[in-house]
Tab-separated table of C-alpha atoms in Angstrom:
chain	number	residue	atom	x	y	z
A	29	MET	CA	-27.633	-31.794	28.951
A	30	ALA	CA	-26.493	-28.489	27.972
A	31	GLU	CA	-24.981	-28.268	24.439
A	32	ILE	CA	-21.675	-27.673	24.493
A	33	THR	CA	-20.606	-26.587	21.029
A	34	ALA	CA	-17.043	-25.929	19.817
A	35	GLN	CA	-16.930	-21.817	20.613
A	36	ALA	CA	-17.907	-22.636	23.958
A	37	VAL	CA	-14.402	-25.440	23.864
A	38	ASN	CA	-12.358	-23.321	22.049
A	39	GLU	CA	-12.781	-20.202	24.767
A	40	PHE	CA	-12.314	-22.057	27.266
A	41	ARG	CA	-9.153	-23.832	25.704
A	42	LYS	CA	-7.937	-19.957	24.986
A	43	LYS	CA	-8.910	-19.112	28.736
A	44	THR	CA	-7.054	-21.640	30.749
A	45	GLY	CA	-4.369	-23.372	27.755
A	46	LEU	CA	-5.893	-26.229	28.560
A	47	GLY	CA	-6.102	-29.657	25.722
A	48	LEU	CA	-9.060	-30.373	23.552
A	49	MET	CA	-10.113	-32.976	25.224
A	50	GLU	CA	-9.314	-32.158	28.939
A	51	CYS	CA	-11.410	-28.679	27.949
A	52	LYS	CA	-14.741	-30.690	26.859
A	53	ALA	CA	-14.059	-32.880	29.495
A	54	LEU	CA	-14.331	-29.962	32.061
A	55	LEU	CA	-17.580	-28.241	30.150
A	56	LYS	CA	-19.848	-31.527	30.132
A	57	GLU	CA	-19.302	-32.232	33.508
A	58	ALA	CA	-20.071	-28.674	33.832
A	59	ASP	CA	-22.750	-28.908	32.291
A	60	GLY	CA	-21.120	-25.791	30.062
A	61	ASP	CA	-20.948	-23.762	32.827
A	62	VAL	CA	-17.401	-22.104	32.107
A	63	GLN	CA	-17.217	-21.227	35.519
A	64	LYS	CA	-17.612	-24.397	36.908
A	65	ALA	CA	-15.417	-25.945	34.615
A	66	GLU	CA	-13.019	-23.682	35.328
A	67	THR	CA	-13.309	-24.566	39.368
A	68	LEU	CA	-12.861	-27.902	38.616
A	69	ALA	CA	-9.745	-27.347	36.782
A	70	LYS	CA	-8.088	-25.386	39.647
A	71	GLU	CA	-9.523	-28.010	42.543
A	72	ARG	CA	-7.633	-30.460	40.180
A	73	GLY	CA	-5.179	-28.280	40.284
A	74	LEU	CA	-4.683	-28.275	36.509
A	75	LYS	CA	-1.511	-26.324	35.870
A	76	LYS	CA	-1.698	-24.572	33.479
A	77	ALA	CA	-5.312	-22.856	34.310
A	78	GLU	CA	-3.358	-21.371	36.852
A	79	LEU	CA	-0.755	-19.942	34.590
A	80	ARG	CA	-2.867	-18.895	32.072
A	81	ALA	CA	-5.164	-17.047	35.008
A	82	GLY	CA	-2.487	-15.287	35.675
A	83	ARG	CA	-1.419	-14.304	32.031
A	84	ALA	CA	-4.978	-13.229	31.684
A	85	ALA	CA	-4.159	-10.660	34.257
A	86	LYS	CA	-1.822	-8.982	32.305
A	87	ALA	CA	-2.466	-5.385	31.260
A	88	GLY	CA	-1.776	-3.495	28.021
A	89	ARG	CA	-2.700	-1.783	24.584
A	90	ILE	CA	-3.715	-2.860	21.310
A	91	GLU	CA	-1.916	-0.540	18.709
A	92	THR	CA	-2.913	-0.304	15.002
A	93	TYR	CA	-0.902	1.277	11.774
A	94	ILE	CA	-2.639	2.179	9.154
A	95	HIS	CA	-0.834	3.633	5.802
A	96	HIS	CA	-1.847	6.447	4.072
A	97	ASP	CA	-2.827	4.951	1.087
A	98	ALA	CA	-4.968	2.313	3.170
A	99	LYS	CA	-3.412	-0.553	1.353
A	100	GLN	CA	-0.812	-1.909	4.625
A	101	GLY	CA	-1.748	-1.727	8.179
A	102	THR	CA	-0.441	-3.708	11.348
A	103	MET	CA	-1.944	-4.061	15.164
A	104	LEU	CA	0.308	-5.614	18.071
A	105	GLU	CA	-0.009	-6.244	21.935
A	106	LEU	CA	2.271	-4.763	23.395
A	107	ASN	CA	1.845	-5.526	27.671
A	108	CYS	CA	3.169	-4.486	30.732
A	109	GLU	CA	1.823	-5.382	34.234
A	110	THR	CA	-0.387	-2.326	35.483
A	111	ASP	CA	-2.991	-0.611	33.799
A	112	PHE	CA	-1.068	2.315	35.647
A	113	VAL	CA	2.259	2.036	33.119
A	114	ALA	CA	-0.851	0.773	29.927
A	115	ARG	CA	-1.966	4.696	30.133
A	116	ASN	CA	2.446	6.116	30.807
A	117	GLU	CA	2.223	8.143	27.496
A	118	GLU	CA	6.111	6.541	27.199
A	119	PHE	CA	4.413	3.386	26.825
A	120	LYS	CA	1.534	4.669	24.733
A	121	GLN	CA	4.373	5.877	22.082
A	122	LEU	CA	6.897	2.534	22.101
A	123	ALA	CA	3.177	0.410	21.050
A	124	LYS	CA	2.441	4.029	18.282
A	125	ASP	CA	6.218	3.054	17.731
A	126	LEU	CA	6.159	-0.766	17.498
A	127	ALA	CA	3.437	-0.808	15.249
A	128	LEU	CA	5.011	1.746	12.641
A	129	HIS	CA	8.514	-0.385	12.928
A	130	ILE	CA	6.189	-3.663	11.954
A	131	MET	CA	4.730	-2.308	9.127
A	132	ALA	CA	8.599	-0.863	7.905
A	133	ALA	CA	10.491	-3.657	9.082
A	134	ASN	CA	8.390	-6.445	8.314
A	135	PRO	CA	9.247	-9.223	10.855
A	136	LEU	CA	8.024	-12.845	10.567
A	137	TYR	CA	7.906	-13.649	14.135
A	138	VAL	CA	8.109	-11.823	17.174
A	139	ARG	CA	11.158	-13.818	19.013
A	140	ARG	CA	14.091	-16.457	18.087
A	141	GLU	CA	11.699	-19.116	20.329
A	142	ASP	CA	9.004	-18.363	17.703
A	143	VAL	CA	10.514	-20.030	14.792
A	144	PRO	CA	9.784	-23.042	13.994
A	145	GLU	CA	12.679	-25.216	14.516
A	146	ALA	CA	12.981	-27.207	11.508
A	147	ASP	CA	13.650	-23.251	10.339
A	148	VAL	CA	16.603	-22.766	12.147
A	149	ALA	CA	17.447	-26.091	11.083
A	150	GLU	CA	17.646	-25.685	7.383
A	151	GLN	CA	19.300	-21.898	7.664
A	152	LYS	CA	22.294	-23.627	9.311
A	153	ARG	CA	22.635	-26.138	6.993
A	154	ILE	CA	21.993	-23.473	4.352
A	155	PHE	CA	25.672	-21.798	5.764
A	156	MET	CA	27.322	-24.502	6.653
A	157	SER	CA	27.231	-25.055	3.036
A	158	GLN	CA	28.197	-22.288	2.228
A	159	VAL	CA	31.166	-21.739	4.305
A	160	ALA	CA	32.277	-24.922	2.930
A	161	ASP	CA	35.465	-23.700	1.458
A	162	LYS	CA	36.615	-21.375	4.678
A	163	PRO	CA	39.209	-23.122	7.193
A	164	ALA	CA	37.560	-25.748	8.846
A	165	ASN	CA	38.507	-24.189	12.335
A	166	ILE	CA	36.315	-20.412	11.654
A	167	GLN	CA	33.916	-22.132	9.691
A	168	GLU	CA	31.246	-22.897	12.357
A	169	LYS	CA	32.086	-18.946	13.707
A	170	ILE	CA	30.805	-17.708	10.170
A	171	ALA	CA	28.044	-19.399	10.026
A	172	GLU	CA	26.868	-18.479	13.113
A	173	GLY	CA	26.859	-14.858	12.136
A	174	LYS	CA	24.899	-15.405	8.936
A	175	LEU	CA	22.362	-17.267	11.317
A	176	SER	CA	22.247	-14.196	13.555
A	177	ALA	CA	21.936	-11.770	11.252
A	178	TRP	CA	19.779	-13.912	9.430
A	179	TYR	CA	17.386	-13.573	12.944
A	180	SER	CA	18.021	-9.923	12.676
A	181	GLU	CA	16.359	-9.723	9.527
A	182	THR	CA	13.310	-11.462	10.429
A	183	VAL	CA	12.698	-11.781	13.731
A	184	LEU	CA	11.609	-8.451	15.678
A	185	LEU	CA	13.319	-8.230	18.725
A	186	ASP	CA	16.598	-8.460	16.569
A	187	GLN	CA	15.561	-6.040	13.590
A	188	LYS	CA	17.392	-2.876	14.313
A	189	PHE	CA	14.492	-0.126	15.445
A	190	VAL	CA	13.529	2.079	11.959
A	191	LYS	CA	13.364	5.247	14.292
A	192	ASP	CA	17.215	4.342	15.576
A	193	ASP	CA	19.067	2.034	13.647
A	194	THR	CA	22.365	2.281	16.502
A	195	LYS	CA	19.483	-0.216	18.507
A	196	THR	CA	17.718	-3.239	18.599
A	197	VAL	CA	14.135	-3.641	18.909
A	198	LYS	CA	14.903	-4.658	22.437
A	199	ASP	CA	17.341	-2.628	23.419
A	200	VAL	CA	14.026	0.055	22.763
A	201	ILE	CA	11.911	-2.439	24.905
A	202	ILE	CA	14.589	-2.896	27.775
A	203	ALA	CA	15.147	1.121	28.255
A	204	VAL	CA	10.870	1.623	28.913
A	205	ASN	CA	11.599	-1.458	30.765
A	206	ALA	CA	13.626	-0.016	32.842
A	207	ARG	CA	12.196	3.484	33.503
A	208	THR	CA	8.693	2.396	33.946
A	209	GLY	CA	9.979	-0.521	35.864
A	210	GLU	CA	7.621	-2.852	34.853
A	211	ASN	CA	8.546	-6.063	32.503
A	212	ILE	CA	6.959	-5.320	28.966
A	213	SER	CA	6.722	-7.876	25.974
A	214	VAL	CA	5.216	-7.655	21.909
A	215	ALA	CA	3.247	-10.547	22.902
A	216	ARG	CA	1.608	-11.085	18.722
A	217	PHE	CA	1.356	-8.973	15.833
A	218	ALA	CA	-0.731	-9.095	12.890
A	219	ARG	CA	0.702	-7.462	9.717
A	220	PHE	CA	-1.396	-7.158	6.158
A	221	VAL	CA	-0.690	-5.564	2.743
A	222	VAL	CA	-3.985	-5.646	0.729
A	223	GLY	CA	-3.321	-8.673	-2.069
A	224	GLU	CA	-1.783	-10.381	0.185
A	225	GLY	CA	-4.464	-12.286	1.552
A	226	ARG	CA	-6.849	-14.942	0.938
B	298	MET	CA	25.629	-18.026	-5.813
B	299	ALA	CA	23.900	-15.315	-4.068
B	300	GLU	CA	22.543	-15.760	-0.682
B	301	ILE	CA	19.066	-17.194	-0.837
B	302	THR	CA	17.255	-16.459	2.794
B	303	ALA	CA	14.637	-17.768	4.275
B	304	GLN	CA	12.816	-14.733	4.137
B	305	ALA	CA	13.377	-14.527	0.305
B	306	VAL	CA	11.679	-17.999	0.103
B	307	ASN	CA	8.997	-17.291	2.560
B	308	GLU	CA	7.738	-13.821	0.342
B	309	PHE	CA	8.112	-15.530	-3.014
B	310	ARG	CA	6.465	-18.297	-1.551
B	311	LYS	CA	4.173	-15.705	-0.927
B	312	LYS	CA	3.553	-13.876	-3.848
B	313	THR	CA	3.377	-16.835	-5.957
B	314	GLY	CA	1.356	-19.224	-3.747
B	315	LEU	CA	3.903	-22.359	-4.841
B	316	GLY	CA	5.228	-24.505	-2.462
B	317	LEU	CA	8.863	-24.403	-0.141
B	318	MET	CA	11.152	-26.554	-2.141
B	319	GLU	CA	9.805	-25.243	-5.463
B	320	CYS	CA	10.635	-21.859	-4.232
B	321	LYS	CA	14.212	-22.418	-3.382
B	322	ALA	CA	14.655	-24.517	-5.965
B	323	LEU	CA	13.378	-21.427	-8.644
B	324	LEU	CA	15.663	-18.900	-6.379
B	325	LYS	CA	18.831	-20.218	-6.389
B	326	GLU	CA	18.123	-21.216	-10.214
B	327	ALA	CA	18.033	-17.179	-10.398
B	328	ASP	CA	20.149	-16.490	-8.595
B	329	GLY	CA	18.506	-15.514	-5.591
B	330	ASP	CA	16.699	-12.724	-9.146
B	331	VAL	CA	12.520	-12.803	-7.476
B	332	GLN	CA	11.557	-11.050	-10.639
B	333	LYS	CA	13.722	-13.588	-13.348
B	334	ALA	CA	12.563	-16.481	-10.773
B	335	GLU	CA	8.827	-15.529	-10.825
B	336	THR	CA	9.698	-15.674	-14.661
B	337	LEU	CA	10.917	-18.731	-14.297
B	338	ALA	CA	7.630	-20.547	-12.441
B	339	LYS	CA	5.721	-18.763	-15.286
B	340	GLU	CA	7.206	-20.019	-18.494
B	341	ARG	CA	7.159	-23.466	-16.862
B	342	GLY	CA	3.665	-23.392	-16.600
B	343	LEU	CA	3.608	-23.292	-12.591
B	344	LYS	CA	-0.180	-22.646	-12.568
B	345	LYS	CA	-0.512	-21.081	-8.864
B	346	ALA	CA	1.673	-18.926	-9.473
B	347	GLU	CA	-0.597	-17.330	-12.695
B	348	LEU	CA	-3.314	-17.752	-10.173
B	349	ARG	CA	-1.406	-15.971	-7.713
B	350	ALA	CA	0.193	-13.031	-10.004
B	351	GLY	CA	-3.817	-12.400	-10.271
B	352	ARG	CA	-5.354	-12.077	-7.160
B	353	ALA	CA	-1.913	-9.661	-5.913
B	354	ALA	CA	-3.039	-7.015	-8.707
B	355	LYS	CA	-6.603	-7.007	-6.253
B	356	ALA	CA	-7.785	-3.400	-4.934
B	357	GLY	CA	-9.115	-2.744	-1.552
B	358	ARG	CA	-8.262	-1.557	2.246
B	359	ILE	CA	-7.090	-2.530	5.668
B	360	GLU	CA	-9.307	-0.699	8.272
B	361	THR	CA	-8.973	-1.435	12.014
B	362	TYR	CA	-11.557	-0.581	14.873
B	363	ILE	CA	-9.848	0.321	18.695
B	364	HIS	CA	-11.913	-0.491	21.791
B	365	HIS	CA	-11.514	2.751	23.626
B	366	ASP	CA	-10.123	1.635	26.166
B	367	ALA	CA	-7.163	0.215	23.147
B	368	LYS	CA	-7.543	-3.064	25.714
B	369	GLN	CA	-8.954	-5.067	22.394
B	370	GLY	CA	-8.497	-4.472	18.484
B	371	THR	CA	-9.810	-5.607	14.810
B	372	MET	CA	-8.112	-5.190	12.204
B	373	LEU	CA	-8.969	-6.524	8.461
B	374	GLU	CA	-8.689	-6.439	4.655
B	375	LEU	CA	-11.169	-5.807	2.688
B	376	ASN	CA	-11.072	-6.335	-1.240
B	377	CYS	CA	-12.860	-5.420	-4.527
B	378	GLU	CA	-11.910	-5.050	-7.587
B	379	THR	CA	-10.516	-1.153	-8.274
B	380	ASP	CA	-9.134	1.433	-6.408
B	381	PHE	CA	-12.004	3.697	-7.919
B	382	VAL	CA	-14.175	1.562	-5.768
B	383	ALA	CA	-11.606	0.845	-2.974
B	384	ARG	CA	-11.768	5.270	-2.555
B	385	ASN	CA	-15.932	4.895	-2.233
B	386	GLU	CA	-17.778	6.140	0.725
B	387	GLU	CA	-19.974	3.241	1.222
B	388	PHE	CA	-16.730	0.836	0.302
B	389	LYS	CA	-15.214	2.429	3.170
B	390	GLN	CA	-17.922	2.947	5.615
B	391	LEU	CA	-18.723	-1.158	5.326
B	392	ALA	CA	-14.651	-1.665	6.234
B	393	LYS	CA	-14.729	0.350	9.219
B	394	ASP	CA	-18.710	-0.841	10.024
B	395	LEU	CA	-17.009	-4.627	9.313
B	396	ALA	CA	-13.994	-4.498	11.814
B	397	LEU	CA	-16.687	-2.759	14.338
B	398	HIS	CA	-18.730	-6.212	14.071
B	399	ILE	CA	-15.403	-8.337	14.757
B	400	MET	CA	-14.722	-6.648	17.679
B	401	ALA	CA	-18.318	-7.256	18.932
B	402	ALA	CA	-19.443	-10.777	17.167
B	403	ASN	CA	-15.919	-12.476	17.580
B	404	PRO	CA	-16.169	-14.768	14.648
B	405	LEU	CA	-13.260	-17.388	14.430
B	406	TYR	CA	-13.425	-17.537	10.341
B	407	VAL	CA	-14.006	-15.708	7.432
B	408	ARG	CA	-16.448	-18.115	5.661
B	409	ARG	CA	-17.403	-21.971	5.941
B	410	GLU	CA	-15.196	-23.161	4.053
B	411	ASP	CA	-12.427	-22.110	6.890
B	412	VAL	CA	-13.527	-24.131	8.997
B	413	PRO	CA	-10.712	-27.264	9.285
B	414	GLU	CA	-12.792	-30.391	8.459
B	415	ALA	CA	-12.711	-32.408	11.717
B	416	ASP	CA	-13.995	-29.425	13.345
B	417	VAL	CA	-16.789	-29.149	11.535
B	418	ALA	CA	-17.047	-33.522	11.613
B	419	GLU	CA	-16.938	-33.956	15.569
B	420	GLN	CA	-20.197	-31.184	15.829
B	421	LYS	CA	-22.037	-32.795	13.203
B	422	ARG	CA	-20.880	-35.798	15.507
B	423	ILE	CA	-22.425	-34.355	18.485
B	424	PHE	CA	-25.275	-33.066	17.113
B	425	MET	CA	-26.403	-35.763	16.089
B	426	SER	CA	-25.571	-37.299	19.252
B	427	GLN	CA	-28.041	-34.984	20.704
B	428	VAL	CA	-31.445	-35.953	18.612
B	429	ALA	CA	-30.731	-39.701	19.589
B	430	ASP	CA	-33.687	-39.541	21.357
B	431	LYS	CA	-36.190	-37.762	18.670
B	432	PRO	CA	-37.991	-39.370	15.733
B	433	ALA	CA	-35.423	-41.116	12.789
B	434	ASN	CA	-37.058	-39.093	10.362
B	435	ILE	CA	-36.496	-35.687	11.684
B	436	GLN	CA	-32.941	-36.758	13.026
B	437	GLU	CA	-31.044	-35.383	10.065
B	438	LYS	CA	-32.996	-32.618	9.619
B	439	ILE	CA	-32.702	-31.128	13.311
B	440	ALA	CA	-29.604	-31.912	13.574
B	441	GLU	CA	-28.140	-29.441	10.140
B	442	GLY	CA	-30.397	-27.199	12.102
B	443	LYS	CA	-28.132	-26.918	14.563
B	444	LEU	CA	-24.948	-26.967	12.748
B	445	SER	CA	-25.881	-24.112	10.684
B	446	ALA	CA	-26.656	-21.947	13.868
B	447	TRP	CA	-22.961	-22.958	15.193
B	448	TYR	CA	-22.042	-21.832	11.558
B	449	SER	CA	-23.794	-18.564	12.571
B	450	GLU	CA	-22.452	-18.225	16.235
B	451	THR	CA	-18.457	-18.413	14.211
B	452	VAL	CA	-18.341	-17.585	10.681
B	453	LEU	CA	-18.242	-14.500	10.277
B	454	LEU	CA	-20.134	-14.432	7.243
B	455	ASP	CA	-23.045	-16.013	8.294
B	456	GLN	CA	-23.430	-13.784	11.653
B	457	LYS	CA	-26.165	-11.495	12.637
B	458	PHE	CA	-24.883	-7.914	10.884
B	459	VAL	CA	-24.643	-6.351	14.687
B	460	LYS	CA	-25.343	-2.777	13.284
B	461	ASP	CA	-28.353	-4.943	11.979
B	462	ASP	CA	-29.060	-8.217	12.868
B	463	THR	CA	-32.197	-8.173	10.528
B	464	LYS	CA	-29.535	-9.292	8.004
B	465	THR	CA	-26.234	-10.932	7.393
B	466	VAL	CA	-22.383	-10.606	7.148
B	467	LYS	CA	-23.025	-11.667	3.576
B	468	ASP	CA	-26.197	-9.505	2.429
B	469	VAL	CA	-24.838	-6.276	3.975
B	470	ILE	CA	-21.077	-7.333	1.349
B	471	ILE	CA	-23.769	-8.974	-1.222
B	472	ALA	CA	-25.637	-5.153	-0.692
B	473	VAL	CA	-22.727	-3.133	-1.604
B	474	ASN	CA	-21.332	-5.583	-3.981
B	475	ALA	CA	-24.658	-4.901	-5.720
B	476	ARG	CA	-24.367	-1.024	-5.184
B	477	THR	CA	-21.019	-0.343	-7.051
B	478	GLY	CA	-20.681	-3.135	-9.387
B	479	GLU	CA	-17.547	-5.177	-8.286
B	480	ASN	CA	-16.999	-8.571	-6.113
B	481	ILE	CA	-16.126	-7.000	-2.833
B	482	SER	CA	-14.607	-10.006	0.121
B	483	VAL	CA	-13.259	-9.843	3.204
B	484	ALA	CA	-9.341	-11.394	3.158
B	485	ARG	CA	-9.037	-12.211	6.243
B	486	PHE	CA	-9.329	-10.418	9.711
B	487	ALA	CA	-7.420	-10.352	13.296
B	488	ARG	CA	-8.373	-9.566	16.278
B	489	PHE	CA	-6.315	-9.205	19.877
B	490	VAL	CA	-7.460	-8.158	23.511
B	491	VAL	CA	-5.262	-7.311	26.494
B	492	GLY	CA	-4.065	-10.882	28.219
B	493	GLU	CA	-4.831	-13.850	25.227
B	494	GLY	CA	-1.943	-12.906	23.254
B	495	ARG	CA	1.218	-15.465	24.247
């Protein structure tokens, strides 16, 4: 029997989006053959595998920004639908601008949905306690405003774009989206500063 | 009272390495003044704060590698002790080589200690089951060998260096370490491939 390493399982998980045990079982059944395991997953209608397979076909580019002192850097994955748009100059410029923006504005998450629910609940609690002395009928409204301001500090898509603060990052992406006719999205980003790592 | 945002708390946590509630309490007490909160932490002998403060003084550089098709990229933080060495050509070359290595060899962790204990236990279990038919007195030895081979697949420092596979990455770092006279270490890395993100 072929040896099923944790790395093989990890890679198969990434590829299919299936659970750990499911991946192990499939790889074992396929005697370690990834192609065969994927076919097995599909035959059995394991939906996530199909979903992920569709997503793996995504186009886009990886862009980085390094500060002149080489002590700070960012990297992001910007997705579109086709290689044609991935090679478009405006798309490339957007990737560059976003890498710079992430350096300057230090977001913690790409989108609101990425913020852990517990953090949102905690922020709401804090904001509600801060408006305890305001008239009851406007408390919620003020707290909502504070939460929205908090999102615009911490969430990339909600931040003011550093090159033009009359727009949010989301606005800028939507504009390129409209001009290229393709759905464009930030998949993920990393931001490293020397001394902040382990 | 000053508003203590989650971002402020997050940044204070990064800086001090203290727990979430501890950071909140300190920031509140210091009325949001980070400097003051840090002083409070130190006065009370919160050891982690001192540790981190020492670590924040680390030198080094952020290096990136982007594959020619811009569909794959890596970023890493390479630390040393002084800015003098951070500007050293050999140190810079090491950073470049490691960024390329991470692209090619796809490690999952920097060092063995970073692998979750549960994963190591699981691998040991698998390897022991694979040697069940071997003589009892050599089972453990073979399983150890398999585990070691697994580390050399998944752990950056244990991997064969892509530019010279007679050495491990650790060997290469130690050599630069010896020549510069400074402790050099990889703090962290990221590796993005288009389509593998969200």
